[in-house]
Amino acid sequence: QVQLVESGGGLVQAGGSLRLSCAASGSIFRINIMGWYRQAPGKQRELVARITTGGSITYADSVKGRFTISRDNAKNTVALQMNSLKPEDTAIYYCNTWPARDPYWGQGTQVTVSS
C-alpha cells in the first residue's frame, strides 16, 4: 500500500522559513515525478513545485526564487525548502506524484504564515 506522509509544517512569521519533508512508501517514488501541492482555505489545490527522477524542476510562478524542491531517491523522500514566506503561502501542503493520483493524497501538513 502506497503512503505519502508529510511533515515539517508550522506557524512562522512573514519572512521566515520552513522545510517540509515527504516520505514515500512503496515503489512509486522511484519511477515518478513527485510534486508538492497546497490548498488554501476556500481555494482549489494547486501545484507548487515538481521534480523528475532526474532532477528537472518546475515551480509555480508564485514561489519562484523562494521555494526549493529536492528529492533523495535512495531514501524515497522529497523536500520543500520555503524561504521568505508570505501570509499568502498559508495552506495545507501535500506531496503526491505528478500528475496527482487520488489514492495517494495524505493528510498534509499545515503551514501558517503570520503577518
Coordinates of N, CA and C in Angstrom, one line a residue:
Q1 N 0.8 -1.2 0.0 CA 0.0 0.0 0.0 C 0.9 1.2 0.0
V2 N 0.5 2.1 -0.9 CA 1.3 3.4 -1.0 C 0.9 4.4 0.0
Q3 N 1.9 4.9 0.7 CA 1.6 6.0 1.6 C 2.6 7.2 1.4
L4 N 2.1 8.4 1.5 CA 2.9 9.6 1.5 C 2.6 10.3 2.8
V5 N 3.6 10.6 3.5 CA 3.5 11.2 4.8 C 4.3 12.5 4.8
E6 N 3.5 13.6 5.0 CA 4.1 14.9 5.0 C 4.4 15.4 6.5
S7 N 5.5 16.2 6.6 CA 5.8 16.7 7.9 C 6.6 18.0 7.8
G8 N 6.7 18.7 8.9 CA 7.5 19.9 8.9 C 6.8 21.3 8.9
G9 N 5.5 21.2 8.8 CA 4.7 22.5 8.8 C 4.7 23.1 10.2
G10 N 4.1 24.3 10.2 CA 4.1 25.0 11.5 C 3.7 26.5 11.3
L11 N 3.8 27.2 12.4 CA 3.5 28.7 12.4 C 4.8 29.5 12.3
V12 N 4.8 30.4 11.4 CA 6.0 31.2 11.2 C 5.6 32.6 10.8
Q13 N 6.5 33.6 11.2 CA 6.2 34.9 10.8 C 6.6 35.2 9.3
A14 N 6.0 36.2 8.7 CA 6.3 36.5 7.4 C 7.8 36.8 7.3
G15 N 8.4 36.3 6.2 CA 9.9 36.4 6.0 C 10.7 35.2 6.5
G16 N 10.0 34.4 7.3 CA 10.6 33.2 7.9 C 10.8 32.0 6.9
S17 N 11.2 30.9 7.4 CA 11.5 29.7 6.6 C 10.9 28.5 7.3
L18 N 10.6 27.5 6.5 CA 10.2 26.2 6.9 C 10.7 25.2 5.9
R19 N 10.9 24.0 6.4 CA 11.3 22.9 5.5 C 10.4 21.8 5.6
L20 N 9.7 21.4 4.6 CA 8.7 20.3 4.6 C 9.4 19.1 4.0
S21 N 9.0 17.9 4.6 CA 9.5 16.7 4.1 C 8.4 15.7 3.8
C22 N 8.6 14.9 2.8 CA 7.6 13.9 2.5 C 8.3 12.5 2.3
A23 N 7.8 11.5 3.1 CA 8.3 10.2 3.0 C 7.3 9.3 2.2
A24 N 7.9 8.6 1.2 CA 7.0 7.8 0.4 C 7.3 6.3 0.6
S25 N 6.3 5.5 0.7 CA 6.5 4.1 0.8 C 6.2 3.5 -0.6
G26 N 6.6 2.2 -0.7 CA 6.3 1.5 -2.0 C 7.2 1.9 -3.1
S27 N 6.8 1.5 -4.2 CA 7.7 1.7 -5.4 C 7.4 3.0 -6.2
I28 N 6.4 3.8 -5.8 CA 6.0 4.9 -6.7 C 7.1 5.9 -6.8
F29 N 7.9 6.1 -5.7 CA 8.8 7.2 -5.7 C 9.8 7.1 -6.8
R30 N 10.3 5.9 -7.0 CA 11.5 5.7 -7.9 C 11.1 5.9 -9.3
I31 N 9.9 5.8 -9.7 CA 9.5 5.9 -11.1 C 8.6 7.1 -11.4
N32 N 8.4 7.9 -10.5 CA 7.5 9.0 -10.7 C 8.1 10.4 -10.5
I33 N 7.5 11.3 -11.3 CA 7.7 12.7 -10.9 C 6.9 13.0 -9.6
M34 N 7.6 13.7 -8.7 CA 7.0 14.0 -7.4 C 6.7 15.5 -7.3
G35 N 5.6 15.8 -6.7 CA 5.2 17.2 -6.6 C 4.8 17.6 -5.2
W36 N 4.9 18.9 -4.9 CA 4.3 19.5 -3.7 C 3.1 20.3 -4.2
Y37 N 2.0 20.2 -3.5 CA 0.8 20.9 -3.7 C 0.4 21.6 -2.5
R38 N -0.5 22.6 -2.6 CA -1.1 23.3 -1.5 C -2.5 23.6 -1.7
Q39 N -3.2 23.7 -0.6 CA -4.6 24.2 -0.7 C -4.9 25.2 0.4
A40 N -5.2 26.4 0.0 CA -5.5 27.4 1.0 C -7.0 27.4 1.2
P41 N -7.5 27.9 2.3 CA -8.9 27.9 2.7 C -9.7 28.6 1.5
G42 N -10.7 27.9 1.1 CA -11.6 28.5 0.1 C -11.1 28.4 -1.3
K43 N -9.9 27.8 -1.5 CA -9.3 27.8 -2.8 C -9.0 26.3 -3.3
Q44 N -8.8 26.2 -4.6 CA -8.5 24.9 -5.1 C -7.1 24.5 -4.8
R45 N -6.9 23.2 -4.8 CA -5.5 22.7 -4.6 C -4.7 23.1 -5.8
E46 N -3.4 23.5 -5.6 CA -2.6 23.9 -6.7 C -1.2 23.3 -6.6
L47 N -0.6 23.1 -7.7 CA 0.8 22.6 -7.7 C 1.8 23.7 -7.4
V48 N 2.7 23.4 -6.4 CA 3.7 24.4 -6.0 C 5.0 24.1 -6.8
A49 N 5.4 22.9 -6.8 CA 6.6 22.5 -7.5 C 6.6 21.0 -7.8
R50 N 7.4 20.7 -8.8 CA 7.5 19.3 -9.1 C 9.0 19.0 -9.5
I51 N 9.4 17.7 -9.4 CA 10.7 17.3 -9.7 C 10.7 15.9 -10.3
T52 N 11.4 15.8 -11.4 CA 11.5 14.5 -12.0 C 12.5 13.6 -11.3
T53 N 12.6 12.3 -11.7 CA 13.6 11.4 -11.1 C 15.0 11.9 -11.4
G54 N 15.1 12.5 -12.5 CA 16.5 13.0 -12.9 C 16.8 14.4 -12.4
G55 N 15.9 15.0 -11.7 CA 16.1 16.3 -11.0 C 15.7 17.5 -11.8
S56 N 15.0 17.4 -12.9 CA 14.4 18.5 -13.5 C 13.2 19.1 -12.7
I57 N 13.2 20.4 -12.6 CA 12.3 21.1 -11.6 C 11.4 22.1 -12.3
T58 N 10.2 22.2 -11.9 CA 9.3 23.3 -12.3 C 8.6 23.9 -11.1
Y59 N 8.6 25.2 -11.0 CA 7.9 25.9 -9.9 C 6.7 26.7 -10.4
A60 N 5.8 26.9 -9.5 CA 4.7 27.8 -9.7 C 5.3 29.2 -9.7
D61 N 4.8 30.1 -10.5 CA 5.3 31.5 -10.5 C 5.3 32.1 -9.2
S62 N 4.3 31.8 -8.4 CA 4.2 32.5 -7.1 C 5.3 32.1 -6.1
V63 N 6.0 31.1 -6.3 CA 7.0 30.6 -5.4 C 8.4 30.7 -5.9
K64 N 8.6 31.0 -7.2 CA 9.9 31.0 -7.8 C 10.8 31.9 -7.1
G65 N 12.0 31.5 -6.8 CA 13.0 32.3 -6.1 C 12.9 32.2 -4.6
R66 N 11.9 31.6 -4.1 CA 11.7 31.5 -2.7 C 11.7 30.0 -2.2
F67 N 11.1 29.1 -3.0 CA 11.0 27.7 -2.6 C 12.0 26.9 -3.4
T68 N 12.5 25.8 -2.8 CA 13.4 24.9 -3.4 C 12.9 23.5 -3.2
I69 N 12.6 22.7 -4.2 CA 12.2 21.3 -4.1 C 13.4 20.4 -4.3
S70 N 13.5 19.4 -3.6 CA 14.6 18.4 -3.8 C 14.1 17.0 -3.5
R71 N 14.8 16.0 -3.9 CA 14.4 14.6 -3.7 C 15.7 13.8 -3.4
D72 N 15.5 12.8 -2.6 CA 16.5 11.8 -2.3 C 16.0 10.5 -2.7
N73 N 16.5 10.0 -3.9 CA 15.9 8.8 -4.4 C 16.3 7.5 -3.6
A74 N 17.4 7.6 -2.9 CA 17.8 6.5 -2.1 C 16.9 6.3 -0.8
K75 N 16.4 7.5 -0.4 CA 15.6 7.5 0.9 C 14.1 7.6 0.6
N76 N 13.8 7.7 -0.7 CA 12.3 7.9 -1.0 C 11.7 9.1 -0.3
T77 N 12.4 10.2 -0.3 CA 11.9 11.4 0.3 C 12.0 12.6 -0.7
V78 N 11.1 13.5 -0.5 CA 11.1 14.7 -1.3 C 10.9 15.9 -0.3
A79 N 11.6 16.9 -0.4 CA 11.6 18.0 0.5 C 11.2 19.3 -0.2
L80 N 10.7 20.3 0.6 CA 10.4 21.6 0.1 C 10.9 22.6 1.0
Q81 N 12.0 23.3 0.7 CA 12.6 24.4 1.5 C 11.8 25.7 1.1
M82 N 11.2 26.3 2.1 CA 10.4 27.5 1.8 C 11.1 28.7 2.6
N83 N 11.5 29.6 1.8 CA 12.1 30.8 2.4 C 11.3 32.1 2.1
S84 N 11.5 33.1 2.8 CA 10.8 34.4 2.5 C 9.3 34.2 2.5
L85 N 8.8 33.5 3.4 CA 7.4 33.1 3.4 C 6.5 34.3 3.6
K86 N 5.4 34.2 2.9 CA 4.4 35.3 2.9 C 3.1 34.8 3.5
P87 N 2.2 35.7 4.0 CA 0.9 35.2 4.5 C 0.1 34.5 3.5
E88 N 0.3 34.8 2.2 CA -0.5 34.1 1.1 C 0.1 32.7 0.9
D89 N 1.1 32.3 1.5 CA 1.6 30.9 1.5 C 0.9 30.0 2.5
T90 N 0.1 30.6 3.3 CA -0.7 29.8 4.3 C -1.6 28.8 3.6
A91 N -1.4 27.6 3.9 CA -2.2 26.5 3.3 C -1.8 25.2 3.9
I92 N -2.6 24.1 3.5 CA -2.2 22.8 3.8 C -1.3 22.3 2.6
Y93 N -0.1 21.8 2.9 CA 0.8 21.3 1.9 C 0.8 19.8 1.8
Y94 N 0.7 19.3 0.6 CA 0.7 17.9 0.3 C 1.8 17.5 -0.7
C95 N 2.2 16.3 -0.6 CA 3.0 15.7 -1.7 C 2.2 14.7 -2.4
N96 N 2.5 14.4 -3.6 CA 1.9 13.4 -4.4 C 2.7 13.3 -5.7
T97 N 2.4 12.3 -6.5 CA 3.0 12.2 -7.8 C 2.5 13.3 -8.7
W98 N 3.2 13.5 -9.8 CA 2.6 14.4 -10.8 C 2.5 13.7 -12.1
P99 N 1.3 13.6 -12.7 CA 0.1 14.2 -12.2 C -0.3 13.5 -10.9
A100 N -1.1 14.2 -10.1 CA -1.5 13.6 -8.8 C -2.5 12.4 -9.0
R101 N -2.4 11.5 -8.1 CA -3.3 10.4 -8.1 C -4.1 10.4 -6.8
D102 N -5.4 10.3 -6.9 CA -6.3 10.5 -5.8 C -6.0 9.5 -4.6
P103 N -5.7 8.3 -4.9 CA -5.4 7.4 -3.7 C -4.2 7.8 -2.9
Y104 N -3.3 8.6 -3.4 CA -2.1 8.9 -2.8 C -2.1 10.2 -1.8
W105 N -3.3 10.9 -1.9 CA -3.3 12.1 -1.0 C -3.2 11.7 0.5
G106 N -2.4 12.3 1.2 CA -2.3 12.1 2.6 C -3.0 13.2 3.4
Q107 N -2.6 13.4 4.6 CA -3.3 14.4 5.5 C -2.7 15.8 5.3
G108 N -1.5 15.8 4.7 CA -0.9 17.1 4.5 C -0.3 17.6 5.8
T109 N 0.4 18.8 5.6 CA 1.0 19.5 6.8 C 0.6 21.0 6.7
Q110 N 0.1 21.5 7.8 CA -0.4 22.9 7.8 C 0.8 23.9 7.9
V111 N 0.8 24.8 7.0 CA 1.7 26.0 7.1 C 0.9 27.2 7.3
T112 N 1.3 27.9 8.3 CA 0.6 29.2 8.6 C 1.6 30.3 8.8
V113 N 1.5 31.4 7.9 CA 2.4 32.5 8.0 C 1.7 33.7 8.5
S114 N 2.2 34.2 9.6 CA 1.5 35.4 10.2 C 2.2 36.7 9.6
S115 N 1.4 37.7 9.6 CA 1.9 39.0 9.0 C 2.5 39.9 10.1

